[in-house]
PDB file of C-alpha atoms in Angstrom:
ATOM      1  CA  MET Y   1     -18.141  -5.493 -16.258  1.00 54.00           C
ATOM      2  CA  GLY Y   2     -16.233  -2.180 -16.176  1.00 64.00           C
ATOM      3  CA  ARG Y   3     -15.022  -0.853 -12.849  1.00 67.00           C
ATOM      4  CA  ARG Y   4     -17.319  -3.253 -10.970  1.00 72.00           C
ATOM      5  CA  GLY Y   5     -15.129  -6.073 -12.282  1.00 78.00           C
ATOM      6  CA  PHE Y   6     -12.344  -4.865 -10.000  1.00 86.00           C
ATOM      7  CA  TYR Y   7     -12.101  -6.092  -6.422  1.00 87.00           C
ATOM      8  CA  LEU Y   8     -11.287  -2.508  -5.415  1.00 91.00           C
ATOM      9  CA  SER Y   9     -14.831  -1.457  -6.311  1.00 91.00           C
ATOM     10  CA  GLU Y  10     -16.031  -3.385  -3.245  1.00 91.00           C
ATOM     11  CA  LEU Y  11     -13.936  -1.116  -1.028  1.00 94.00           C
ATOM     12  CA  PHE Y  12     -13.829   2.224  -2.830  1.00 96.00           C
ATOM     13  CA  LYS Y  13     -16.049   4.468  -4.954  1.00 96.00           C
ATOM     14  CA  ILE Y  14     -14.145   5.029  -8.192  1.00 96.00           C
ATOM     15  CA  LYS Y  15     -15.040   8.043 -10.351  1.00 95.00           C
ATOM     16  CA  GLU Y  16     -14.807   8.156 -14.140  1.00 95.00           C
ATOM     17  CA  PRO Y  17     -11.634  10.312 -14.388  1.00 96.00           C
ATOM     18  CA  PHE Y  18      -9.751   7.370 -12.826  1.00 96.00           C
ATOM     19  CA  TYR Y  19     -10.826   4.939 -15.587  1.00 95.00           C
ATOM     20  CA  PRO Y  20      -7.754   5.539 -17.820  1.00 96.00           C
ATOM     21  CA  ILE Y  21      -5.556   4.173 -15.024  1.00 96.00           C
ATOM     22  CA  LEU Y  22      -7.836   1.151 -14.661  1.00 95.00           C
ATOM     23  CA  ARG Y  23      -7.554   0.504 -18.409  1.00 95.00           C
ATOM     24  CA  ARG Y  24      -3.747   0.781 -18.405  1.00 96.00           C
ATOM     25  CA  GLY Y  25      -3.143  -1.187 -15.249  1.00 95.00           C
ATOM     26  CA  ILE Y  26      -3.372  -4.538 -13.551  1.00 95.00           C
ATOM     27  CA  GLU Y  27      -5.084  -5.074 -10.243  1.00 94.00           C
ATOM     28  CA  LEU Y  28      -3.074  -6.759  -7.538  1.00 90.00           C
ATOM     29  CA  GLY Y  29      -5.563  -8.494  -5.297  1.00 83.00           C
ATOM     30  CA  ARG Y  30      -4.981  -9.946  -1.895  1.00 76.00           C
ATOM     31  CA  SER Y  31      -1.974 -12.214  -1.638  1.00 74.00           C
ATOM     32  CA  TRP Y  32      -0.781 -14.521   1.098  1.00 74.00           C
ATOM     33  CA  ILE Y  33       2.455 -16.232   1.820  1.00 77.00           C
ATOM     34  CA  ARG Y  34       2.143 -19.485   3.736  1.00 83.00           C
ATOM     35  CA  LYS Y  35       3.043 -19.176   7.403  1.00 82.00           C
ATOM     36  CA  GLU Y  36       6.199 -21.289   7.153  1.00 87.00           C
ATOM     37  CA  TYR Y  37       7.538 -18.962   4.419  1.00 81.00           C
ATOM     38  CA  GLN Y  38       6.642 -15.669   6.065  1.00 75.00           C
ATOM     39  CA  GLN Y  39       9.487 -13.509   7.329  1.00 73.00           C
ATOM     40  CA  LYS Y  40      11.662 -14.966   4.562  1.00 78.00           C
ATOM     41  CA  PRO Y  41      12.652 -12.683   1.675  1.00 79.00           C
ATOM     42  CA  LEU Y  42      12.620 -15.220  -1.180  1.00 85.00           C
ATOM     43  CA  PRO Y  43       8.836 -15.838  -1.555  1.00 84.00           C
ATOM     44  CA  LEU Y  44       8.020 -12.126  -1.777  1.00 80.00           C
ATOM     45  CA  PHE Y  45      10.975 -11.531  -4.096  1.00 82.00           C
ATOM     46  CA  LEU Y  46       9.763 -14.294  -6.436  1.00 87.00           C
ATOM     47  CA  LEU Y  47       6.237 -12.868  -6.394  1.00 86.00           C
ATOM     48  CA  TRP Y  48       7.615  -9.451  -7.398  1.00 82.00           C
ATOM     49  CA  LYS Y  49       9.818 -11.029 -10.050  1.00 87.00           C
ATOM     50  CA  GLY Y  50       6.809 -12.744 -11.654  1.00 91.00           C
ATOM     51  CA  ILE Y  51       4.713  -9.566 -11.628  1.00 89.00           C
ATOM     52  CA  LEU Y  52       7.567  -7.523 -13.091  1.00 86.00           C
ATOM     53  CA  LYS Y  53       8.167 -10.116 -15.820  1.00 89.00           C
ATOM     54  CA  TYR Y  54       4.496  -9.952 -16.792  1.00 93.00           C
ATOM     55  CA  LEU Y  55       4.546  -6.147 -16.904  1.00 90.00           C
ATOM     56  CA  LEU Y  56       7.737  -6.025 -18.960  1.00 86.00           C
ATOM     57  CA  ASP Y  57       6.242  -8.529 -21.421  1.00 92.00           C
ATOM     58  CA  ASN Y  58       3.032  -6.446 -21.611  1.00 94.00           C
ATOM     59  CA  PRO Y  59       4.214  -2.809 -21.779  1.00 93.00           C
ATOM     60  CA  HIS Y  60       0.705  -1.484 -22.493  1.00 95.00           C
ATOM     61  CA  TYR Y  61       0.166  -1.900 -18.733  1.00 96.00           C
ATOM     62  CA  ARG Y  62       1.718   1.061 -16.961  1.00 96.00           C
ATOM     63  CA  TYR Y  63       0.118   0.792 -13.521  1.00 96.00           C
ATOM     64  CA  MET Y  64      -0.331  -1.701 -10.724  1.00 95.00           C
ATOM     65  CA  PHE Y  65      -3.074  -0.970  -8.235  1.00 96.00           C
ATOM     66  CA  GLY Y  66      -4.885  -2.688  -5.437  1.00 94.00           C
ATOM     67  CA  PRO Y  67      -5.489  -2.725  -1.711  1.00 94.00           C
ATOM     68  CA  VAL Y  68      -2.559  -2.868   0.659  1.00 94.00           C
ATOM     69  CA  SER Y  69      -3.705  -4.013   4.082  1.00 93.00           C
ATOM     70  CA  ILE Y  70      -2.755  -2.915   7.556  1.00 94.00           C
ATOM     71  CA  SER Y  71      -4.008  -5.532   9.992  1.00 92.00           C
ATOM     72  CA  ASN Y  72      -6.496  -4.756  12.714  1.00 93.00           C
ATOM     73  CA  ASN Y  73      -3.868  -6.179  15.087  1.00 93.00           C
ATOM     74  CA  PHE Y  74      -2.390  -2.672  15.087  1.00 94.00           C
ATOM     75  CA  SER Y  75      -3.838  -0.202  17.569  1.00 92.00           C
ATOM     76  CA  LYS Y  76      -5.876   2.662  16.149  1.00 92.00           C
ATOM     77  CA  PHE Y  77      -3.098   4.965  17.309  1.00 90.00           C
ATOM     78  CA  SER Y  78      -0.427   3.095  15.317  1.00 92.00           C
ATOM     79  CA  LYS Y  79      -2.699   2.939  12.261  1.00 94.00           C
ATOM     80  CA  SER Y  80      -3.221   6.690  12.621  1.00 92.00           C
ATOM     81  CA  LEU Y  81       0.555   7.261  12.702  1.00 91.00           C
ATOM     82  CA  ILE Y  82       0.998   5.119   9.581  1.00 93.00           C
ATOM     83  CA  VAL Y  83      -1.782   6.998   7.759  1.00 94.00           C
ATOM     84  CA  ASP Y  84      -0.295  10.346   8.813  1.00 90.00           C
ATOM     85  CA  TYR Y  85       3.161   9.337   7.576  1.00 92.00           C
ATOM     86  CA  ILE Y  86       1.818   8.047   4.251  1.00 94.00           C
ATOM     87  CA  THR Y  87      -0.341  11.141   3.768  1.00 94.00           C
ATOM     88  CA  LYS Y  88       2.743  13.326   4.180  1.00 91.00           C
ATOM     89  CA  ASN Y  89       5.182  11.219   2.159  1.00 93.00           C
ATOM     90  CA  HIS Y  90       3.469   8.755  -0.195  1.00 96.00           C
ATOM     91  CA  PHE Y  91       0.067  10.212  -1.047  1.00 97.00           C
ATOM     92  CA  ASP Y  92      -1.217  11.288  -4.471  1.00 98.00           C
ATOM     93  CA  TYR Y  93      -3.568  14.192  -3.832  1.00 98.00           C
ATOM     94  CA  GLU Y  94      -4.515  14.557  -7.506  1.00 97.00           C
ATOM     95  CA  LEU Y  95      -5.690  10.953  -7.931  1.00 98.00           C
ATOM     96  CA  ALA Y  96      -7.368  11.092  -4.505  1.00 98.00           C
ATOM     97  CA  HIS Y  97     -10.044  13.345  -6.043  1.00 98.00           C
ATOM     98  CA  TYR Y  98     -11.290  10.364  -8.080  1.00 98.00           C
ATOM     99  CA  VAL Y  99     -11.518   7.689  -5.386  1.00 97.00           C
ATOM    100  CA  LYS Y 100     -13.443   7.722  -2.110  1.00 98.00           C
ATOM    101  CA  PRO Y 101     -13.651   5.088   0.650  1.00 98.00           C
ATOM    102  CA  LYS Y 102     -16.876   3.231   1.351  1.00 97.00           C
ATOM    103  CA  ASN Y 103     -15.926   3.009   5.066  1.00 96.00           C
ATOM    104  CA  LYS Y 104     -13.626   5.907   5.866  1.00 96.00           C
ATOM    105  CA  PHE Y 105     -10.855   5.487   8.436  1.00 96.00           C
ATOM    106  CA  LYS Y 106     -10.927   8.214  11.050  1.00 91.00           C
ATOM    107  CA  ALA Y 107      -7.415   8.808  12.318  1.00 86.00           C
ATOM    108  CA  ASP Y 108      -7.077   9.778  15.966  1.00 80.00           C
ATOM    109  CA  LEU Y 109      -3.897  11.494  17.016  1.00 75.00           C
ATOM    110  CA  SER Y 110      -5.593  14.051  19.250  1.00 70.00           C
ATOM    111  CA  ALA Y 111      -4.134  12.686  22.490  1.00 62.00           C
ATOM    112  CA  ILE Y 112      -0.547  13.577  21.625  1.00 65.00           C
ATOM    113  CA  ASP Y 113       1.577  16.098  19.821  1.00 60.00           C
ATOM    114  CA  LYS Y 114       1.935  13.963  16.702  1.00 58.00           C
ATOM    115  CA  ASP Y 115       4.320  16.433  15.062  1.00 61.00           C
ATOM    116  CA  LEU Y 116       6.746  16.071  17.958  1.00 57.00           C
ATOM    117  CA  LEU Y 117       6.436  12.285  17.864  1.00 60.00           C
ATOM    118  CA  ILE Y 118       6.730  12.001  14.087  1.00 56.00           C
ATOM    119  CA  GLU Y 119       9.495  14.610  13.940  1.00 60.00           C
ATOM    120  CA  SER Y 120      11.884  11.869  15.001  1.00 51.00           C
ATOM    121  CA  SER Y 121      10.302   9.506  12.439  1.00 59.00           C
ATOM    122  CA  ASP Y 122      11.048  11.163   9.130  1.00 68.00           C
ATOM    123  CA  SER Y 123      11.740   7.889   7.354  1.00 85.00           C
ATOM    124  CA  LEU Y 124       9.761   4.699   6.955  1.00 86.00           C
ATOM    125  CA  LYS Y 125      12.471   2.855   8.878  1.00 88.00           C
ATOM    126  CA  ASP Y 126      12.149   5.273  11.813  1.00 88.00           C
ATOM    127  CA  LEU Y 127       8.373   4.946  11.776  1.00 88.00           C
ATOM    128  CA  ASP Y 128       8.705   1.159  11.692  1.00 89.00           C
ATOM    129  CA  SER Y 129      10.846   1.255  14.856  1.00 89.00           C
ATOM    130  CA  LEU Y 130       8.410   3.631  16.539  1.00 87.00           C
ATOM    131  CA  ILE Y 131       5.421   1.394  15.728  1.00 90.00           C
ATOM    132  CA  SER Y 132       7.292  -1.656  17.008  1.00 90.00           C
ATOM    133  CA  ASP Y 133       7.999   0.179  20.282  1.00 89.00           C
ATOM    134  CA  ILE Y 134       4.372   1.300  20.661  1.00 87.00           C
ATOM    135  CA  GLU Y 135       2.727  -2.044  19.960  1.00 89.00           C
ATOM    136  CA  ASN Y 136       2.693  -4.588  22.801  1.00 87.00           C
ATOM    137  CA  SER Y 137       3.299  -7.400  20.318  1.00 88.00           C
ATOM    138  CA  HIS Y 138       6.161  -5.423  18.692  1.00 83.00           C
ATOM    139  CA  ILE Y 139       4.612  -5.860  15.242  1.00 89.00           C
ATOM    140  CA  LYS Y 140       6.083  -3.764  12.471  1.00 89.00           C
ATOM    141  CA  ILE Y 141       4.713  -2.010   9.421  1.00 90.00           C
ATOM    142  CA  PRO Y 142       3.537  -4.704   6.963  1.00 87.00           C
ATOM    143  CA  VAL Y 143       6.328  -5.930   4.686  1.00 83.00           C
ATOM    144  CA  LEU Y 144       4.242  -5.465   1.527  1.00 84.00           C
ATOM    145  CA  LEU Y 145       3.523  -1.843   2.435  1.00 90.00           C
ATOM    146  CA  ARG Y 146       7.235  -1.190   2.975  1.00 89.00           C
ATOM    147  CA  GLN Y 147       8.069  -2.904  -0.329  1.00 86.00           C
ATOM    148  CA  TYR Y 148       5.508  -0.828  -2.209  1.00 89.00           C
ATOM    149  CA  MET Y 149       6.951   2.370  -0.739  1.00 91.00           C
ATOM    150  CA  ASN Y 150      10.381   1.283  -2.031  1.00 89.00           C
ATOM    151  CA  LEU Y 151       8.793   1.162  -5.509  1.00 91.00           C
ATOM    152  CA  ASN Y 152       7.612   4.798  -5.123  1.00 95.00           C
ATOM    153  CA  ALA Y 153       4.012   3.665  -4.773  1.00 96.00           C
ATOM    154  CA  LYS Y 154       1.344   6.195  -3.901  1.00 98.00           C
ATOM    155  CA  ILE Y 155      -1.711   5.743  -1.721  1.00 98.00           C
ATOM    156  CA  ILE Y 156      -4.804   7.658  -2.759  1.00 98.00           C
ATOM    157  CA  CYS Y 157      -7.373   6.646  -0.150  1.00 96.00           C
ATOM    158  CA  PHE Y 158      -7.914   4.603   3.027  1.00 98.00           C
ATOM    159  CA  ASN Y 159     -10.849   2.323   3.820  1.00 97.00           C
ATOM    160  CA  ILE Y 160     -11.891  -0.031   6.621  1.00 97.00           C
ATOM    161  CA  ASP Y 161     -12.833  -3.460   5.236  1.00 95.00           C
ATOM    162  CA  PRO Y 162     -15.509  -5.102   7.429  1.00 94.00           C
ATOM    163  CA  LYS Y 163     -15.301  -8.302   5.342  1.00 92.00           C
ATOM    164  CA  PHE Y 164     -11.577  -8.655   6.042  1.00 91.00           C
ATOM    165  CA  SER Y 165     -11.402  -8.404   9.850  1.00 93.00           C
ATOM    166  CA  ASP Y 166     -11.838  -4.612   9.765  1.00 94.00           C
ATOM    167  CA  CYS Y 167      -8.337  -4.164   8.399  1.00 95.00           C
ATOM    168  CA  LEU Y 168      -7.262  -0.784   7.094  1.00 97.00           C
ATOM    169  CA  ASP Y 169      -6.794  -0.854   3.316  1.00 96.00           C
ATOM    170  CA  GLY Y 170      -4.851   1.729   1.393  1.00 97.00           C
ATOM    171  CA  PHE Y 171      -5.756   2.163  -2.295  1.00 97.00           C
ATOM    172  CA  LEU Y 172      -2.317   1.746  -3.800  1.00 96.00           C
ATOM    173  CA  VAL Y 173      -1.080   2.836  -7.239  1.00 98.00           C
ATOM    174  CA  VAL Y 174       2.363   2.002  -8.624  1.00 96.00           C
ATOM    175  CA  ASP Y 175       3.401   3.772 -11.830  1.00 96.00           C
ATOM    176  CA  MET Y 176       5.969   1.623 -13.653  1.00 93.00           C
ATOM    177  CA  GLN Y 177       7.620   4.827 -14.899  1.00 93.00           C
ATOM    178  CA  ASN Y 178       8.316   5.936 -11.312  1.00 95.00           C
ATOM    179  CA  ILE Y 179       9.923   2.744 -10.009  1.00 92.00           C
ATOM    180  CA  PRO Y 180      13.572   3.472  -9.157  1.00 92.00           C
ATOM    181  CA  PRO Y 181      15.871   1.967 -11.817  1.00 91.00           C
ATOM    182  CA  GLU Y 182      17.939   0.164  -9.170  1.00 90.00           C
ATOM    183  CA  MET Y 183      14.780  -1.605  -7.928  1.00 86.00           C
ATOM    184  CA  LEU Y 184      13.857  -2.653 -11.482  1.00 84.00           C
ATOM    185  CA  GLU Y 185      17.381  -3.949 -11.989  1.00 84.00           C
ATOM    186  CA  LYS Y 186      17.399  -5.840  -8.672  1.00 80.00           C
ATOM    187  CA  ILE Y 187      14.039  -7.523  -9.277  1.00 78.00           C
ATOM    188  CA  GLY Y 188      14.547  -8.023 -13.012  1.00 75.00           C
ATOM    189  CA  LYS Y 189      17.918  -9.784 -12.944  1.00 70.00           C
ATOM    190  CA  ASN Y 190      18.127 -12.919 -15.109  1.00 67.00           C
ATOM    191  CA  PHE Y 191      15.218 -12.081 -17.424  1.00 61.00           C
TER     192      PHE Y 191
END
């Protein structure tokens, strides 16, 4: 089965130097929270708690990886701002050499002075407010993406997924050794 056994291989071209991470990690596939439980913190917290418990019980797994989706409900401009922010703050350029998108996202910030706009958005919280102001529906950066960033996750590539409503997927990698201790303590209470 090898790398083709991973869902990510449908979205990204994975080169051999990345295989050690695949061997020492678990893939987090797509997850959904039922509509009536969305916007509530407990379901996502319990999901994280279960994943963390599994990883702590199986310390030979060091990494979590998988797609993190940004809905096509966002304008291309907002998606471009999110990609620009992540590329500057949460991107792993070394690992990016080993993974390429099958359908590359082409950011478009040419119509504005993005540096001036993003200058006031130097944190994820600021960017979230900016995106909410830009979007007619006032949607915000996806909760899972924000949660991953709080775990010091890195994105190594972006892809458009035509089989998933043309959403923008970031190839996400979380190194258990880089998760802030206070986050591990918060999620891991009562183990």
